Amino acid sequence: DFFDGGSSQLSVTFDNCDFHDNRYFGIGSHSSLIYANGPQNAITLKDTRFDDNDMVHNNTLSTTNSFIIETLGPLTMEKTCFRNNAVGVSNVA
């Protein structure tokens, strides 16, 4: 979380990273793999891979959405690949 009331940004770059076999651990953990909760948060992904992440695992609430990346600020992606990821709302009755 970053907000200073001004115009500066907190920029985070993921360069040549692999995110694989991650999963949502349930209530108490965040339902996004990467989360930036302010408009001043800038995320850049370069040559990054997201494979076989299960953000629906352990989701027992039909109102809980899950995401790979959730941000309110700018997002830049270059040569980034997403394969076999599970996101959304689980099948909870």
Coordinates of N, CA, C and O in Angstrom, one line a residue:
D1 N 0.9 -1.2 0.0 CA 0.0 0.0 0.0 C 0.9 1.2 0.0 O 1.8 1.3 0.8
F2 N 0.6 2.1 -0.9 CA 1.4 3.4 -1.0 C 0.6 4.5 -1.4 O -0.1 4.4 -2.5
F3 N 0.5 5.6 -0.7 CA -0.2 6.8 -1.1 C 0.4 7.9 -0.3 O 0.4 7.9 0.9
D4 N 0.9 8.9 -1.0 CA 1.4 10.1 -0.2 C 0.7 11.4 -0.5 O 1.1 12.4 0.0
G5 N -0.4 11.3 -1.2 CA -1.2 12.5 -1.5 C -0.6 13.3 -2.6 O -1.2 14.3 -3.0
G6 N 0.5 13.0 -3.1 CA 1.1 13.7 -4.2 C 1.0 12.9 -5.5 O 0.1 12.1 -5.7
S7 N 2.0 13.2 -6.4 CA 1.9 12.6 -7.7 C 3.0 11.5 -7.9 O 3.1 10.9 -9.0
S8 N 3.7 11.2 -6.9 CA 4.8 10.2 -7.0 C 4.2 8.8 -7.1 O 3.1 8.5 -6.5
Q9 N 4.9 7.9 -7.8 CA 4.4 6.5 -7.9 C 5.4 5.5 -7.2 O 6.6 5.8 -7.2
L10 N 4.9 4.5 -6.7 CA 5.7 3.3 -6.3 C 5.7 2.3 -7.5 O 4.6 1.8 -7.8
S11 N 6.8 2.2 -8.1 CA 6.9 1.3 -9.3 C 7.6 0.0 -8.9 O 8.7 0.0 -8.3
V12 N 7.0 -1.1 -9.3 CA 7.5 -2.4 -9.0 C 7.6 -3.1 -10.4 O 6.7 -3.2 -11.2
T13 N 8.8 -3.7 -10.7 CA 9.0 -4.4 -11.9 C 9.4 -5.9 -11.6 O 10.3 -6.1 -10.8
F14 N 8.7 -6.8 -12.3 CA 9.0 -8.2 -12.2 C 9.6 -8.5 -13.5 O 9.0 -8.4 -14.6
D15 N 10.9 -8.9 -13.6 CA 11.6 -9.1 -14.8 C 12.2 -10.5 -14.8 O 12.9 -10.9 -13.9
N16 N 11.8 -11.3 -15.8 CA 12.2 -12.7 -15.9 C 11.8 -13.5 -14.7 O 12.7 -14.2 -14.1
C17 N 10.6 -13.4 -14.3 CA 10.1 -14.2 -13.1 C 9.2 -15.3 -13.5 O 8.5 -15.2 -14.6
D18 N 9.1 -16.3 -12.7 CA 8.2 -17.5 -12.9 C 7.3 -17.5 -11.7 O 7.8 -17.7 -10.6
F19 N 6.0 -17.5 -12.0 CA 5.0 -17.7 -10.9 C 4.3 -19.0 -11.3 O 3.5 -19.0 -12.3
H20 N 4.5 -20.1 -10.6 CA 3.9 -21.3 -10.9 C 3.6 -22.1 -9.7 O 4.2 -22.0 -8.6
D21 N 2.5 -22.9 -9.8 CA 1.9 -23.7 -8.7 C 1.6 -23.0 -7.5 O 1.7 -23.6 -6.4
N22 N 1.2 -21.7 -7.6 CA 0.7 -21.0 -6.4 C -0.8 -21.3 -6.3 O -1.5 -21.6 -7.2
R23 N -1.3 -21.1 -5.1 CA -2.7 -21.3 -4.9 C -3.2 -20.4 -3.7 O -2.5 -20.0 -2.9
Y24 N -4.5 -20.1 -3.8 CA -5.2 -19.4 -2.8 C -5.4 -20.3 -1.5 O -5.8 -21.4 -1.6
F25 N -4.9 -19.8 -0.4 CA -4.9 -20.6 0.8 C -6.2 -20.4 1.6 O -6.3 -21.1 2.7
G26 N -7.1 -19.6 1.2 CA -8.4 -19.5 1.9 C -8.5 -18.2 2.7 O -7.7 -17.3 2.6
I27 N -9.6 -18.1 3.5 CA -9.9 -16.9 4.2 C -8.7 -16.5 5.0 O -8.0 -17.3 5.7
G28 N -8.4 -15.2 5.0 CA -7.2 -14.6 5.7 C -6.1 -14.3 4.8 O -5.2 -13.6 5.1
S29 N -6.1 -14.9 3.6 CA -5.0 -14.6 2.6 C -5.7 -13.8 1.5 O -6.9 -13.8 1.3
H30 N -4.9 -13.1 0.7 CA -5.4 -12.3 -0.4 C -5.7 -13.2 -1.6 O -5.0 -14.2 -1.8
S31 N -6.7 -12.9 -2.3 CA -7.2 -13.8 -3.4 C -6.5 -13.4 -4.7 O -7.0 -13.8 -5.8
S32 N -5.5 -12.6 -4.7 CA -4.7 -12.2 -5.9 C -3.3 -12.6 -5.7 O -2.7 -12.5 -4.6
L33 N -2.6 -13.1 -6.8 CA -1.2 -13.4 -6.7 C -0.4 -12.2 -6.6 O 0.5 -12.1 -5.8
I34 N -0.7 -11.1 -7.4 CA 0.0 -9.8 -7.3 C -1.1 -8.8 -7.1 O -2.1 -8.8 -7.8
Y35 N -1.0 -8.0 -6.0 CA -2.0 -7.0 -5.6 C -1.4 -5.7 -5.4 O -0.5 -5.5 -4.7
A36 N -2.0 -4.7 -6.1 CA -1.6 -3.3 -5.9 C -2.8 -2.5 -5.6 O -3.7 -2.3 -6.5
N37 N -3.0 -2.0 -4.4 CA -4.3 -1.4 -4.0 C -4.4 0.1 -4.1 O -5.3 0.6 -3.5
G38 N -3.5 0.7 -4.8 CA -3.7 2.2 -4.9 C -3.4 2.7 -6.3 O -2.6 2.0 -7.0
P39 N -4.0 3.8 -6.7 CA -3.7 4.3 -8.0 C -2.3 4.8 -8.3 O -1.9 4.9 -9.4
Q40 N -1.5 4.9 -7.2 CA -0.1 5.3 -7.3 C 0.8 4.1 -7.5 O 2.0 4.2 -7.7
N41 N 0.3 2.9 -7.4 CA 1.1 1.7 -7.6 C 1.2 1.3 -9.1 O 0.2 1.1 -9.7
A42 N 2.4 1.3 -9.6 CA 2.6 0.9 -11.0 C 3.3 -0.4 -11.1 O 4.4 -0.6 -10.4
I43 N 2.8 -1.3 -11.8 CA 3.4 -2.7 -11.9 C 3.8 -2.9 -13.4 O 3.1 -2.6 -14.3
T44 N 5.0 -3.4 -13.5 CA 5.6 -3.8 -14.9 C 6.0 -5.2 -14.8 O 6.7 -5.6 -13.9
L45 N 5.5 -6.0 -15.8 CA 5.9 -7.4 -16.0 C 6.7 -7.5 -17.3 O 6.2 -7.1 -18.3
K46 N 7.9 -8.0 -17.2 CA 8.7 -8.3 -18.4 C 9.2 -9.7 -18.4 O 9.8 -10.2 -17.4
D47 N 9.0 -10.4 -19.5 CA 9.5 -11.7 -19.7 C 9.1 -12.6 -18.5 O 10.0 -13.3 -17.9
T48 N 7.8 -12.5 -18.1 CA 7.4 -13.2 -16.9 C 6.3 -14.3 -17.3 O 5.6 -14.1 -18.2
R49 N 6.3 -15.4 -16.6 CA 5.4 -16.5 -16.8 C 4.6 -16.8 -15.6 O 5.1 -16.9 -14.5
F50 N 3.3 -17.1 -15.9 CA 2.3 -17.5 -14.9 C 1.8 -18.8 -15.3 O 1.0 -18.9 -16.3
D51 N 2.2 -19.9 -14.7 CA 1.8 -21.3 -15.1 C 1.2 -22.0 -13.9 O 1.7 -22.1 -12.8
D52 N 0.0 -22.7 -14.2 CA -0.6 -23.6 -13.2 C -0.9 -23.0 -11.8 O -0.7 -23.7 -10.8
N53 N -1.3 -21.8 -11.8 CA -1.7 -21.2 -10.5 C -3.1 -21.4 -10.3 O -3.9 -21.2 -11.2
D54 N -3.5 -21.8 -9.1 CA -4.9 -22.1 -8.8 C -5.4 -21.1 -7.7 O -5.3 -21.4 -6.5
M55 N -6.0 -20.1 -8.1 CA -6.5 -19.0 -7.2 C -8.0 -19.3 -6.8 O -8.6 -18.5 -6.1
V56 N -8.5 -20.5 -7.2 CA -9.8 -20.9 -6.8 C -9.7 -21.9 -5.6 O -10.7 -22.1 -4.9
H57 N -8.6 -22.6 -5.5 CA -8.3 -23.6 -4.5 C -8.7 -23.0 -3.1 O -8.3 -21.9 -2.8
N58 N -9.4 -23.8 -2.3 CA -9.8 -23.4 -0.9 C -10.8 -22.2 -0.9 O -11.0 -21.7 0.2
N59 N -11.3 -21.8 -2.0 CA -12.3 -20.7 -2.0 C -13.6 -21.3 -1.6 O -14.3 -22.0 -2.4
T60 N -14.1 -21.1 -0.4 CA -15.4 -21.7 0.1 C -16.5 -20.6 0.1 O -17.6 -20.9 0.6
L61 N -16.3 -19.4 -0.4 CA -17.3 -18.4 -0.4 C -17.6 -18.0 -1.8 O -16.7 -17.6 -2.6
S62 N -18.9 -18.1 -2.2 CA -19.3 -17.8 -3.6 C -19.1 -16.3 -3.9 O -19.2 -15.9 -5.1
T63 N -18.9 -15.5 -2.9 CA -18.7 -14.0 -3.1 C -17.2 -13.6 -3.2 O -16.9 -12.4 -3.5
T64 N -16.3 -14.5 -3.1 CA -14.9 -14.2 -3.2 C -14.4 -14.5 -4.6 O -14.4 -15.6 -5.1
N65 N -14.0 -13.4 -5.3 CA -13.4 -13.5 -6.6 C -11.9 -13.6 -6.5 O -11.3 -13.1 -5.5
S66 N -11.3 -14.3 -7.4 CA -9.8 -14.4 -7.4 C -9.2 -13.9 -8.7 O -9.9 -13.9 -9.7
F67 N -8.0 -13.5 -8.6 CA -7.3 -12.9 -9.8 C -5.8 -13.3 -9.8 O -5.3 -13.7 -8.8
I68 N -5.2 -13.3 -10.9 CA -3.7 -13.4 -11.0 C -3.1 -12.0 -10.6 O -2.3 -12.0 -9.8
I69 N -3.6 -11.0 -11.3 CA -3.1 -9.6 -11.0 C -4.3 -8.7 -10.7 O -5.3 -8.7 -11.5
E70 N -4.3 -8.0 -9.6 CA -5.3 -7.0 -9.3 C -4.7 -5.7 -9.0 O -3.8 -5.7 -8.0
T71 N -5.0 -4.7 -9.7 CA -4.4 -3.4 -9.5 C -5.3 -2.2 -9.8 O -6.1 -2.3 -10.6
L72 N -5.1 -1.2 -9.0 CA -5.9 0.1 -9.3 C -5.0 1.1 -10.1 O -5.5 2.1 -10.5
G73 N -3.7 0.8 -10.2 CA -2.8 1.6 -10.9 C -2.4 1.1 -12.3 O -3.0 0.1 -12.7
P74 N -1.5 1.7 -12.9 CA -1.1 1.3 -14.3 C -0.4 -0.1 -14.3 O 0.3 -0.4 -13.3
L75 N -0.7 -0.9 -15.3 CA -0.1 -2.2 -15.5 C 0.5 -2.2 -16.9 O -0.1 -2.0 -17.9
T76 N 1.8 -2.6 -17.0 CA 2.5 -2.7 -18.2 C 3.1 -4.2 -18.3 O 3.7 -4.7 -17.4
M77 N 2.8 -4.8 -19.5 CA 3.3 -6.2 -19.7 C 4.0 -6.3 -21.0 O 3.6 -5.8 -22.0
E78 N 5.2 -6.9 -21.0 CA 6.0 -7.2 -22.1 C 6.5 -8.6 -22.1 O 7.0 -9.0 -21.1
K79 N 6.2 -9.3 -23.2 CA 6.6 -10.7 -23.3 C 6.2 -11.5 -22.0 O 7.1 -12.2 -21.4
T80 N 5.0 -11.5 -21.7 CA 4.5 -12.1 -20.5 C 3.4 -13.2 -20.9 O 2.6 -12.9 -21.7
C81 N 3.5 -14.4 -20.3 CA 2.7 -15.5 -20.7 C 1.9 -16.0 -19.6 O 2.4 -16.2 -18.5
F82 N 0.6 -16.4 -19.8 CA -0.3 -17.0 -18.8 C -0.8 -18.3 -19.4 O -1.4 -18.4 -20.5
R83 N -0.6 -19.4 -18.7 CA -1.0 -20.7 -19.1 C -1.5 -21.5 -17.9 O -1.0 -21.5 -16.8
N84 N -2.7 -22.2 -18.2 CA -3.3 -23.1 -17.2 C -3.5 -22.6 -15.8 O -3.2 -23.2 -14.8
N85 N -4.0 -21.3 -15.7 CA -4.3 -20.7 -14.4 C -5.8 -20.8 -14.2 O -6.6 -20.7 -15.1
A86 N -6.2 -21.0 -12.9 CA -7.6 -21.0 -12.5 C -7.9 -19.8 -11.7 O -7.2 -19.5 -10.7
V87 N -8.8 -19.0 -12.2 CA -9.2 -17.8 -11.4 C -10.7 -17.6 -11.5 O -11.4 -18.3 -12.3
G88 N -11.3 -16.7 -10.7 CA -12.7 -16.5 -10.7 C -13.4 -16.9 -9.4 O -12.8 -16.7 -8.3
V89 N -14.6 -17.4 -9.5 CA -15.4 -17.8 -8.3 C -15.5 -19.3 -8.3 O -15.7 -19.9 -9.3
S90 N -15.3 -19.9 -7.1 CA -15.3 -21.4 -7.1 C -16.8 -21.8 -7.2 O -17.7 -21.1 -7.0
N91 N -16.9 -23.1 -7.5 CA -18.3 -23.7 -7.6 C -18.8 -24.1 -6.2 O -18.7 -25.2 -5.7
V92 N -19.2 -23.1 -5.4 CA -19.7 -23.3 -4.1 C -21.3 -23.2 -4.1 O -21.8 -22.2 -4.6
A93 N -21.9 -24.1 -3.5 CA -23.4 -24.1 -3.5 C -23.9 -23.4 -2.3 O -23.3 -23.2 -1.3

